[in-house]
PDB file of N, CA and C in Angstrom:
ATOM      1  N   MET A 124     -33.732 -70.608  27.655  1.00  0.00           N
ATOM      2  CA  MET A 124     -32.984 -70.173  26.482  1.00  0.00           C
ATOM      3  C   MET A 124     -32.337 -68.863  26.860  1.00  0.00           C
ATOM      4  N   ASN A 125     -30.958 -68.726  26.375  1.00  0.00           N
ATOM      5  CA  ASN A 125     -30.369 -67.361  26.421  1.00  0.00           C
ATOM      6  C   ASN A 125     -30.558 -66.811  25.120  1.00  0.00           C
ATOM      7  N   ASN A 126     -29.994 -65.542  25.043  1.00  0.00           N
ATOM      8  CA  ASN A 126     -30.033 -64.730  23.843  1.00  0.00           C
ATOM      9  C   ASN A 126     -29.430 -65.336  22.565  1.00  0.00           C
ATOM     10  N   ASP A 127     -28.285 -66.198  22.794  1.00  0.00           N
ATOM     11  CA  ASP A 127     -27.694 -66.845  21.706  1.00  0.00           C
ATOM     12  C   ASP A 127     -28.552 -67.855  21.142  1.00  0.00           C
ATOM     13  N   ASP A 128     -29.443 -68.461  21.859  1.00  0.00           N
ATOM     14  CA  ASP A 128     -30.379 -69.467  21.509  1.00  0.00           C
ATOM     15  C   ASP A 128     -31.386 -68.871  20.421  1.00  0.00           C
ATOM     16  N   TYR A 129     -31.627 -67.681  20.662  1.00  0.00           N
ATOM     17  CA  TYR A 129     -32.687 -66.955  19.733  1.00  0.00           C
ATOM     18  C   TYR A 129     -32.048 -66.534  18.410  1.00  0.00           C
ATOM     19  N   ARG A 130     -30.650 -66.441  18.386  1.00  0.00           N
ATOM     20  CA  ARG A 130     -29.999 -65.856  17.216  1.00  0.00           C
ATOM     21  C   ARG A 130     -30.385 -66.331  15.844  1.00  0.00           C
ATOM     22  N   PRO A 131     -30.383 -67.740  15.709  1.00  0.00           N
ATOM     23  CA  PRO A 131     -30.708 -68.352  14.384  1.00  0.00           C
ATOM     24  C   PRO A 131     -32.270 -68.017  14.051  1.00  0.00           C
ATOM     25  N   ILE A 132     -33.063 -67.967  15.059  1.00  0.00           N
ATOM     26  CA  ILE A 132     -34.492 -67.699  14.752  1.00  0.00           C
ATOM     27  C   ILE A 132     -34.702 -66.357  14.352  1.00  0.00           C
ATOM     28  N   VAL A 133     -34.038 -65.403  15.015  1.00  0.00           N
ATOM     29  CA  VAL A 133     -34.152 -63.913  14.645  1.00  0.00           C
ATOM     30  C   VAL A 133     -33.525 -63.604  13.372  1.00  0.00           C
ATOM     31  N   GLU A 134     -32.421 -64.302  13.172  1.00  0.00           N
ATOM     32  CA  GLU A 134     -31.656 -63.995  11.706  1.00  0.00           C
ATOM     33  C   GLU A 134     -32.691 -64.493  10.677  1.00  0.00           C
ATOM     34  N   LYS A 135     -33.228 -65.703  10.860  1.00  0.00           N
ATOM     35  CA  LYS A 135     -34.102 -66.215   9.807  1.00  0.00           C
ATOM     36  C   LYS A 135     -35.403 -65.224   9.526  1.00  0.00           C
ATOM     37  N   GLU A 136     -35.939 -64.770  10.604  1.00  0.00           N
ATOM     38  CA  GLU A 136     -36.916 -63.791  10.518  1.00  0.00           C
ATOM     39  C   GLU A 136     -36.576 -62.490   9.793  1.00  0.00           C
ATOM     40  N   LEU A 137     -35.364 -61.979  10.178  1.00  0.00           N
ATOM     41  CA  LEU A 137     -34.942 -60.751   9.535  1.00  0.00           C
ATOM     42  C   LEU A 137     -34.741 -60.919   8.094  1.00  0.00           C
ATOM     43  N   ILE A 138     -34.278 -62.043   7.743  1.00  0.00           N
ATOM     44  CA  ILE A 138     -33.925 -62.272   6.290  1.00  0.00           C
ATOM     45  C   ILE A 138     -35.314 -62.376   5.527  1.00  0.00           C
ATOM     46  N   GLN A 139     -36.240 -63.143   6.085  1.00  0.00           N
ATOM     47  CA  GLN A 139     -37.641 -63.224   5.512  1.00  0.00           C
ATOM     48  C   GLN A 139     -38.318 -61.976   5.302  1.00  0.00           C
ATOM     49  N   ARG A 140     -38.231 -61.137   6.293  1.00  0.00           N
ATOM     50  CA  ARG A 140     -38.963 -59.871   6.354  1.00  0.00           C
ATOM     51  C   ARG A 140     -38.267 -58.678   5.761  1.00  0.00           C
ATOM     52  N   ILE A 141     -37.047 -58.478   5.904  1.00  0.00           N
ATOM     53  CA  ILE A 141     -36.333 -57.323   5.399  1.00  0.00           C
ATOM     54  C   ILE A 141     -35.177 -57.582   4.433  1.00  0.00           C
ATOM     55  N   GLY A 142     -34.795 -58.920   4.332  1.00  0.00           N
ATOM     56  CA  GLY A 142     -33.813 -59.386   3.407  1.00  0.00           C
ATOM     57  C   GLY A 142     -32.449 -59.323   3.887  1.00  0.00           C
ATOM     58  N   PHE A 143     -32.058 -58.731   5.090  1.00  0.00           N
ATOM     59  CA  PHE A 143     -30.789 -58.747   5.438  1.00  0.00           C
ATOM     60  C   PHE A 143     -30.721 -58.709   7.004  1.00  0.00           C
ATOM     61  N   VAL A 144     -29.481 -58.827   7.498  1.00  0.00           N
ATOM     62  CA  VAL A 144     -29.190 -58.852   8.934  1.00  0.00           C
ATOM     63  C   VAL A 144     -28.136 -57.853   9.342  1.00  0.00           C
ATOM     64  N   ILE A 145     -28.346 -56.955  10.342  1.00  0.00           N
ATOM     65  CA  ILE A 145     -27.313 -56.151  10.868  1.00  0.00           C
ATOM     66  C   ILE A 145     -26.900 -56.724  12.196  1.00  0.00           C
ATOM     67  N   GLU A 146     -25.655 -57.141  12.219  1.00  0.00           N
ATOM     68  CA  GLU A 146     -25.232 -57.542  13.550  1.00  0.00           C
ATOM     69  C   GLU A 146     -25.172 -56.519  14.653  1.00  0.00           C
ATOM     70  N   PRO A 147     -25.468 -56.883  15.847  1.00  0.00           N
ATOM     71  CA  PRO A 147     -25.568 -55.852  17.004  1.00  0.00           C
ATOM     72  C   PRO A 147     -24.388 -55.040  17.059  1.00  0.00           C
ATOM     73  N   GLU A 148     -23.260 -55.418  16.800  1.00  0.00           N
ATOM     74  CA  GLU A 148     -22.101 -54.501  16.924  1.00  0.00           C
ATOM     75  C   GLU A 148     -22.009 -53.527  15.730  1.00  0.00           C
ATOM     76  N   ASN A 149     -22.766 -53.819  14.660  1.00  0.00           N
ATOM     77  CA  ASN A 149     -22.778 -52.893  13.645  1.00  0.00           C
ATOM     78  C   ASN A 149     -23.979 -51.926  13.586  1.00  0.00           C
ATOM     79  N   LEU A 150     -24.724 -51.987  14.622  1.00  0.00           N
ATOM     80  CA  LEU A 150     -25.903 -50.994  14.639  1.00  0.00           C
ATOM     81  C   LEU A 150     -25.302 -49.590  14.759  1.00  0.00           C
ATOM     82  N   PHE A 151     -26.174 -48.662  14.325  1.00  0.00           N
ATOM     83  CA  PHE A 151     -25.636 -47.285  14.367  1.00  0.00           C
ATOM     84  C   PHE A 151     -25.244 -46.703  15.735  1.00  0.00           C
ATOM     85  N   SER A 152     -26.137 -47.142  16.637  1.00  0.00           N
ATOM     86  CA  SER A 152     -25.855 -46.721  18.041  1.00  0.00           C
ATOM     87  C   SER A 152     -24.542 -47.240  18.697  1.00  0.00           C
ATOM     88  N   ASN A 153     -24.114 -48.406  18.168  1.00  0.00           N
ATOM     89  CA  ASN A 153     -22.859 -49.055  18.562  1.00  0.00           C
ATOM     90  C   ASN A 153     -21.713 -48.448  17.843  1.00  0.00           C
ATOM     91  N   LEU A 154     -21.914 -48.129  16.549  1.00  0.00           N
ATOM     92  CA  LEU A 154     -20.823 -47.436  15.878  1.00  0.00           C
ATOM     93  C   LEU A 154     -20.596 -46.065  16.423  1.00  0.00           C
ATOM     94  N   LYS A 155     -21.729 -45.406  16.660  1.00  0.00           N
ATOM     95  CA  LYS A 155     -21.609 -43.978  17.274  1.00  0.00           C
ATOM     96  C   LYS A 155     -20.921 -44.034  18.578  1.00  0.00           C
ATOM     97  N   ALA A 156     -21.246 -45.004  19.433  1.00  0.00           N
ATOM     98  CA  ALA A 156     -20.453 -45.142  20.757  1.00  0.00           C
ATOM     99  C   ALA A 156     -18.879 -45.285  20.507  1.00  0.00           C
ATOM    100  N   LYS A 157     -18.491 -45.987  19.550  1.00  0.00           N
ATOM    101  CA  LYS A 157     -17.223 -46.155  19.186  1.00  0.00           C
ATOM    102  C   LYS A 157     -16.502 -44.811  18.828  1.00  0.00           C
ATOM    103  N   ILE A 158     -17.281 -44.125  18.100  1.00  0.00           N
ATOM    104  CA  ILE A 158     -16.861 -42.727  17.728  1.00  0.00           C
ATOM    105  C   ILE A 158     -16.631 -41.919  18.893  1.00  0.00           C
ATOM    106  N   GLU A 159     -17.637 -41.875  19.788  1.00  0.00           N
ATOM    107  CA  GLU A 159     -17.510 -41.036  21.021  1.00  0.00           C
ATOM    108  C   GLU A 159     -16.462 -41.498  21.942  1.00  0.00           C
ATOM    109  N   ASN A 160     -16.114 -42.847  21.890  1.00  0.00           N
ATOM    110  CA  ASN A 160     -14.917 -43.417  22.662  1.00  0.00           C
ATOM    111  C   ASN A 160     -13.615 -43.280  22.003  1.00  0.00           C
ATOM    112  N   GLN A 161     -13.683 -42.685  20.809  1.00  0.00           N
ATOM    113  CA  GLN A 161     -12.462 -42.597  19.956  1.00  0.00           C
ATOM    114  C   GLN A 161     -11.805 -43.913  19.604  1.00  0.00           C
ATOM    115  N   THR A 162     -12.621 -44.901  19.557  1.00  0.00           N
ATOM    116  CA  THR A 162     -12.182 -46.357  19.118  1.00  0.00           C
ATOM    117  C   THR A 162     -12.606 -46.756  17.750  1.00  0.00           C
ATOM    118  N   PHE A 163     -13.328 -45.875  17.181  1.00  0.00           N
ATOM    119  CA  PHE A 163     -13.981 -46.133  15.785  1.00  0.00           C
ATOM    120  C   PHE A 163     -12.872 -46.108  14.679  1.00  0.00           C
ATOM    121  N   GLU A 164     -12.846 -47.028  13.769  1.00  0.00           N
ATOM    122  CA  GLU A 164     -11.986 -46.982  12.559  1.00  0.00           C
ATOM    123  C   GLU A 164     -12.840 -47.275  11.384  1.00  0.00           C
ATOM    124  N   ILE A 165     -12.371 -46.660  10.252  1.00  0.00           N
ATOM    125  CA  ILE A 165     -13.301 -46.758   9.109  1.00  0.00           C
ATOM    126  C   ILE A 165     -13.507 -48.104   8.659  1.00  0.00           C
ATOM    127  N   GLU A 166     -12.625 -48.911   9.073  1.00  0.00           N
ATOM    128  CA  GLU A 166     -12.844 -50.451   8.866  1.00  0.00           C
ATOM    129  C   GLU A 166     -14.064 -51.000   9.452  1.00  0.00           C
ATOM    130  N   ASP A 167     -14.426 -50.383  10.581  1.00  0.00           N
ATOM    131  CA  ASP A 167     -15.630 -50.820  11.315  1.00  0.00           C
ATOM    132  C   ASP A 167     -16.888 -50.618  10.452  1.00  0.00           C
ATOM    133  N   LEU A 168     -16.869 -49.510   9.752  1.00  0.00           N
ATOM    134  CA  LEU A 168     -18.035 -49.211   8.803  1.00  0.00           C
ATOM    135  C   LEU A 168     -17.950 -50.152   7.591  1.00  0.00           C
ATOM    136  N   SER A 169     -16.778 -50.397   7.123  1.00  0.00           N
ATOM    137  CA  SER A 169     -16.496 -51.138   5.902  1.00  0.00           C
ATOM    138  C   SER A 169     -16.979 -52.624   6.182  1.00  0.00           C
ATOM    139  N   ASN A 170     -16.651 -53.075   7.350  1.00  0.00           N
ATOM    140  CA  ASN A 170     -16.892 -54.455   7.805  1.00  0.00           C
ATOM    141  C   ASN A 170     -18.524 -54.487   8.099  1.00  0.00           C
ATOM    142  N   ALA A 171     -19.008 -53.525   8.565  1.00  0.00           N
ATOM    143  CA  ALA A 171     -20.526 -53.501   8.738  1.00  0.00           C
ATOM    144  C   ALA A 171     -21.257 -53.723   7.463  1.00  0.00           C
ATOM    145  N   ILE A 172     -20.779 -53.014   6.461  1.00  0.00           N
ATOM    146  CA  ILE A 172     -21.378 -53.029   5.158  1.00  0.00           C
ATOM    147  C   ILE A 172     -21.206 -54.337   4.578  1.00  0.00           C
ATOM    148  N   LYS A 173     -20.077 -54.873   4.609  1.00  0.00           N
ATOM    149  CA  LYS A 173     -19.730 -56.315   4.096  1.00  0.00           C
ATOM    150  C   LYS A 173     -20.605 -57.332   4.807  1.00  0.00           C
ATOM    151  N   ASN A 174     -20.766 -57.260   6.093  1.00  0.00           N
ATOM    152  CA  ASN A 174     -21.576 -58.181   6.781  1.00  0.00           C
ATOM    153  C   ASN A 174     -22.991 -58.077   6.372  1.00  0.00           C
ATOM    154  N   VAL A 175     -23.501 -56.975   6.033  1.00  0.00           N
ATOM    155  CA  VAL A 175     -24.900 -56.950   5.592  1.00  0.00           C
ATOM    156  C   VAL A 175     -25.029 -57.554   4.218  1.00  0.00           C
ATOM    157  N   GLU A 176     -24.101 -57.284   3.306  1.00  0.00           N
ATOM    158  CA  GLU A 176     -24.025 -57.821   2.046  1.00  0.00           C
ATOM    159  C   GLU A 176     -23.982 -59.335   2.245  1.00  0.00           C
ATOM    160  N   ASN A 177     -23.106 -59.784   3.061  1.00  0.00           N
ATOM    161  CA  ASN A 177     -22.928 -61.371   3.255  1.00  0.00           C
ATOM    162  C   ASN A 177     -24.080 -62.009   3.758  1.00  0.00           C
ATOM    163  N   SER A 178     -24.922 -61.231   4.597  1.00  0.00           N
ATOM    164  CA  SER A 178     -26.130 -61.892   5.121  1.00  0.00           C
ATOM    165  C   SER A 178     -27.187 -62.171   4.106  1.00  0.00           C
ATOM    166  N   THR A 179     -27.045 -61.537   3.056  1.00  0.00           N
ATOM    167  CA  THR A 179     -28.089 -61.823   1.993  1.00  0.00           C
ATOM    168  C   THR A 179     -27.662 -62.965   0.981  1.00  0.00           C
ATOM    169  N   ARG A 180     -26.453 -63.521   1.068  1.00  0.00           N
ATOM    170  CA  ARG A 180     -26.012 -64.511   0.168  1.00  0.00           C
ATOM    171  C   ARG A 180     -26.911 -65.839   0.441  1.00  0.00           C
ATOM    172  N   GLY A 181     -27.341 -66.252  -0.793  1.00  0.00           N
ATOM    173  CA  GLY A 181     -28.168 -67.432  -0.725  1.00  0.00           C
ATOM    174  C   GLY A 181     -29.591 -67.191  -0.523  1.00  0.00           C
ATOM    175  N   HIS A 182     -30.068 -65.986  -0.437  1.00  0.00           N
ATOM    176  CA  HIS A 182     -31.424 -65.685  -0.098  1.00  0.00           C
ATOM    177  C   HIS A 182     -31.930 -64.816  -1.282  1.00  0.00           C
ATOM    178  N   GLU A 183     -33.125 -64.707  -1.273  1.00  0.00           N
ATOM    179  CA  GLU A 183     -34.013 -64.011  -2.313  1.00  0.00           C
ATOM    180  C   GLU A 183     -33.333 -62.498  -2.469  1.00  0.00           C
ATOM    181  N   SER A 184     -33.005 -61.928  -1.390  1.00  0.00           N
ATOM    182  CA  SER A 184     -32.576 -60.491  -1.529  1.00  0.00           C
ATOM    183  C   SER A 184     -31.100 -60.401  -1.951  1.00  0.00           C
ATOM    184  N   GLU A 185     -30.458 -61.408  -2.186  1.00  0.00           N
ATOM    185  CA  GLU A 185     -28.976 -61.283  -2.654  1.00  0.00           C
ATOM    186  C   GLU A 185     -28.856 -60.497  -3.923  1.00  0.00           C
ATOM    187  N   ASP A 186     -29.762 -60.604  -4.797  1.00  0.00           N
ATOM    188  CA  ASP A 186     -29.673 -59.875  -6.071  1.00  0.00           C
ATOM    189  C   ASP A 186     -29.780 -58.252  -5.831  1.00  0.00           C
ATOM    190  N   ASP A 187     -30.515 -57.927  -4.883  1.00  0.00           N
ATOM    191  CA  ASP A 187     -30.660 -56.558  -4.435  1.00  0.00           C
ATOM    192  C   ASP A 187     -29.443 -55.936  -3.972  1.00  0.00           C
ATOM    193  N   PHE A 188     -28.537 -56.780  -3.447  1.00  0.00           N
ATOM    194  CA  PHE A 188     -27.364 -56.212  -2.705  1.00  0.00           C
ATOM    195  C   PHE A 188     -26.165 -56.295  -3.492  1.00  0.00           C
ATOM    196  N   ILE A 189     -26.235 -57.178  -4.557  1.00  0.00           N
ATOM    197  CA  ILE A 189     -24.928 -57.374  -5.401  1.00  0.00           C
ATOM    198  C   ILE A 189     -24.579 -56.077  -6.063  1.00  0.00           C
ATOM    199  N   HIS A 190     -23.331 -55.575  -5.715  1.00  0.00           N
ATOM    200  CA  HIS A 190     -22.773 -54.463  -6.276  1.00  0.00           C
ATOM    201  C   HIS A 190     -23.489 -53.132  -5.730  1.00  0.00           C
ATOM    202  N   LEU A 191     -24.248 -53.218  -4.742  1.00  0.00           N
ATOM    203  CA  LEU A 191     -25.067 -51.967  -4.206  1.00  0.00           C
ATOM    204  C   LEU A 191     -24.027 -51.034  -3.749  1.00  0.00           C
ATOM    205  N   PHE A 192     -22.946 -51.465  -3.052  1.00  0.00           N
ATOM    206  CA  PHE A 192     -21.990 -50.492  -2.252  1.00  0.00           C
ATOM    207  C   PHE A 192     -20.637 -50.326  -3.002  1.00  0.00           C
ATOM    208  N   ASP A 193     -20.636 -50.911  -4.282  1.00  0.00           N
ATOM    209  CA  ASP A 193     -19.397 -50.959  -5.031  1.00  0.00           C
ATOM    210  C   ASP A 193     -18.756 -49.507  -5.180  1.00  0.00           C
ATOM    211  N   ASP A 194     -19.608 -48.555  -5.431  1.00  0.00           N
ATOM    212  CA  ASP A 194     -18.993 -47.287  -5.671  1.00  0.00           C
ATOM    213  C   ASP A 194     -18.815 -46.389  -4.387  1.00  0.00           C
ATOM    214  N   MET A 195     -19.088 -46.992  -3.353  1.00  0.00           N
ATOM    215  CA  MET A 195     -18.828 -46.261  -2.060  1.00  0.00           C
ATOM    216  C   MET A 195     -17.411 -46.302  -1.737  1.00  0.00           C
ATOM    217  N   ASP A 196     -16.689 -45.188  -1.647  1.00  0.00           N
ATOM    218  CA  ASP A 196     -15.238 -45.097  -1.250  1.00  0.00           C
ATOM    219  C   ASP A 196     -15.044 -44.478   0.085  1.00  0.00           C
ATOM    220  N   LEU A 197     -15.000 -45.297   1.068  1.00  0.00           N
ATOM    221  CA  LEU A 197     -14.983 -44.863   2.432  1.00  0.00           C
ATOM    222  C   LEU A 197     -13.554 -44.192   2.792  1.00  0.00           C
ATOM    223  N   ASN A 198     -12.611 -44.327   1.876  1.00  0.00           N
ATOM    224  CA  ASN A 198     -11.392 -43.771   2.049  1.00  0.00           C
ATOM    225  C   ASN A 198     -11.165 -42.470   1.207  1.00  0.00           C
ATOM    226  N   SER A 199     -12.224 -42.004   0.694  1.00  0.00           N
ATOM    227  CA  SER A 199     -12.240 -40.727  -0.148  1.00  0.00           C
ATOM    228  C   SER A 199     -11.846 -39.507   0.782  1.00  0.00           C
ATOM    229  N   SER A 200     -11.005 -38.596   0.244  1.00  0.00           N
ATOM    230  CA  SER A 200     -10.600 -37.363   1.001  1.00  0.00           C
ATOM    231  C   SER A 200     -11.812 -36.429   1.003  1.00  0.00           C
ATOM    232  N   ARG A 201     -12.736 -36.715   0.200  1.00  0.00           N
ATOM    233  CA  ARG A 201     -13.930 -35.805  -0.007  1.00  0.00           C
ATOM    234  C   ARG A 201     -14.737 -36.017   1.182  1.00  0.00           C
ATOM    235  N   LEU A 202     -14.591 -37.171   1.902  1.00  0.00           N
ATOM    236  CA  LEU A 202     -15.423 -37.395   3.200  1.00  0.00           C
ATOM    237  C   LEU A 202     -14.862 -36.589   4.382  1.00  0.00           C
ATOM    238  N   GLY A 203     -13.725 -35.965   4.234  1.00  0.00           N
ATOM    239  CA  GLY A 203     -13.082 -35.289   5.247  1.00  0.00           C
ATOM    240  C   GLY A 203     -11.818 -35.850   5.787  1.00  0.00           C
ATOM    241  N   ASN A 204     -11.224 -35.167   6.666  1.00  0.00           N
ATOM    242  CA  ASN A 204      -9.940 -35.590   7.220  1.00  0.00           C
ATOM    243  C   ASN A 204     -10.170 -36.560   8.315  1.00  0.00           C
ATOM    244  N   THR A 205      -9.362 -37.679   8.292  1.00  0.00           N
ATOM    245  CA  THR A 205      -9.505 -38.684   9.291  1.00  0.00           C
ATOM    246  C   THR A 205      -8.589 -38.605  10.394  1.00  0.00           C
ATOM    247  N   ASN A 206      -7.950 -37.419  10.510  1.00  0.00           N
ATOM    248  CA  ASN A 206      -6.870 -37.141  11.625  1.00  0.00           C
ATOM    249  C   ASN A 206      -7.695 -36.362  12.670  1.00  0.00           C
TER     250      ASN A 206
END
């Protein structure tokens, strides 16, 4: 078995234990690496958040995540200059 063979098993276990899945490319360490390589875009974080929300769909944890991040404005100028 390669790593991809374990993916459905690991995802199922994560949903059962913590209620959501964070894709490897969306882990903090990988987002941080993109920042350091100057390839990070705010859409990367936005997509990561959407992916976490989507991973809960159809599961018991879905109600916990509905509208959780609705008030988060990643494009707000209060977060600082993006240039």
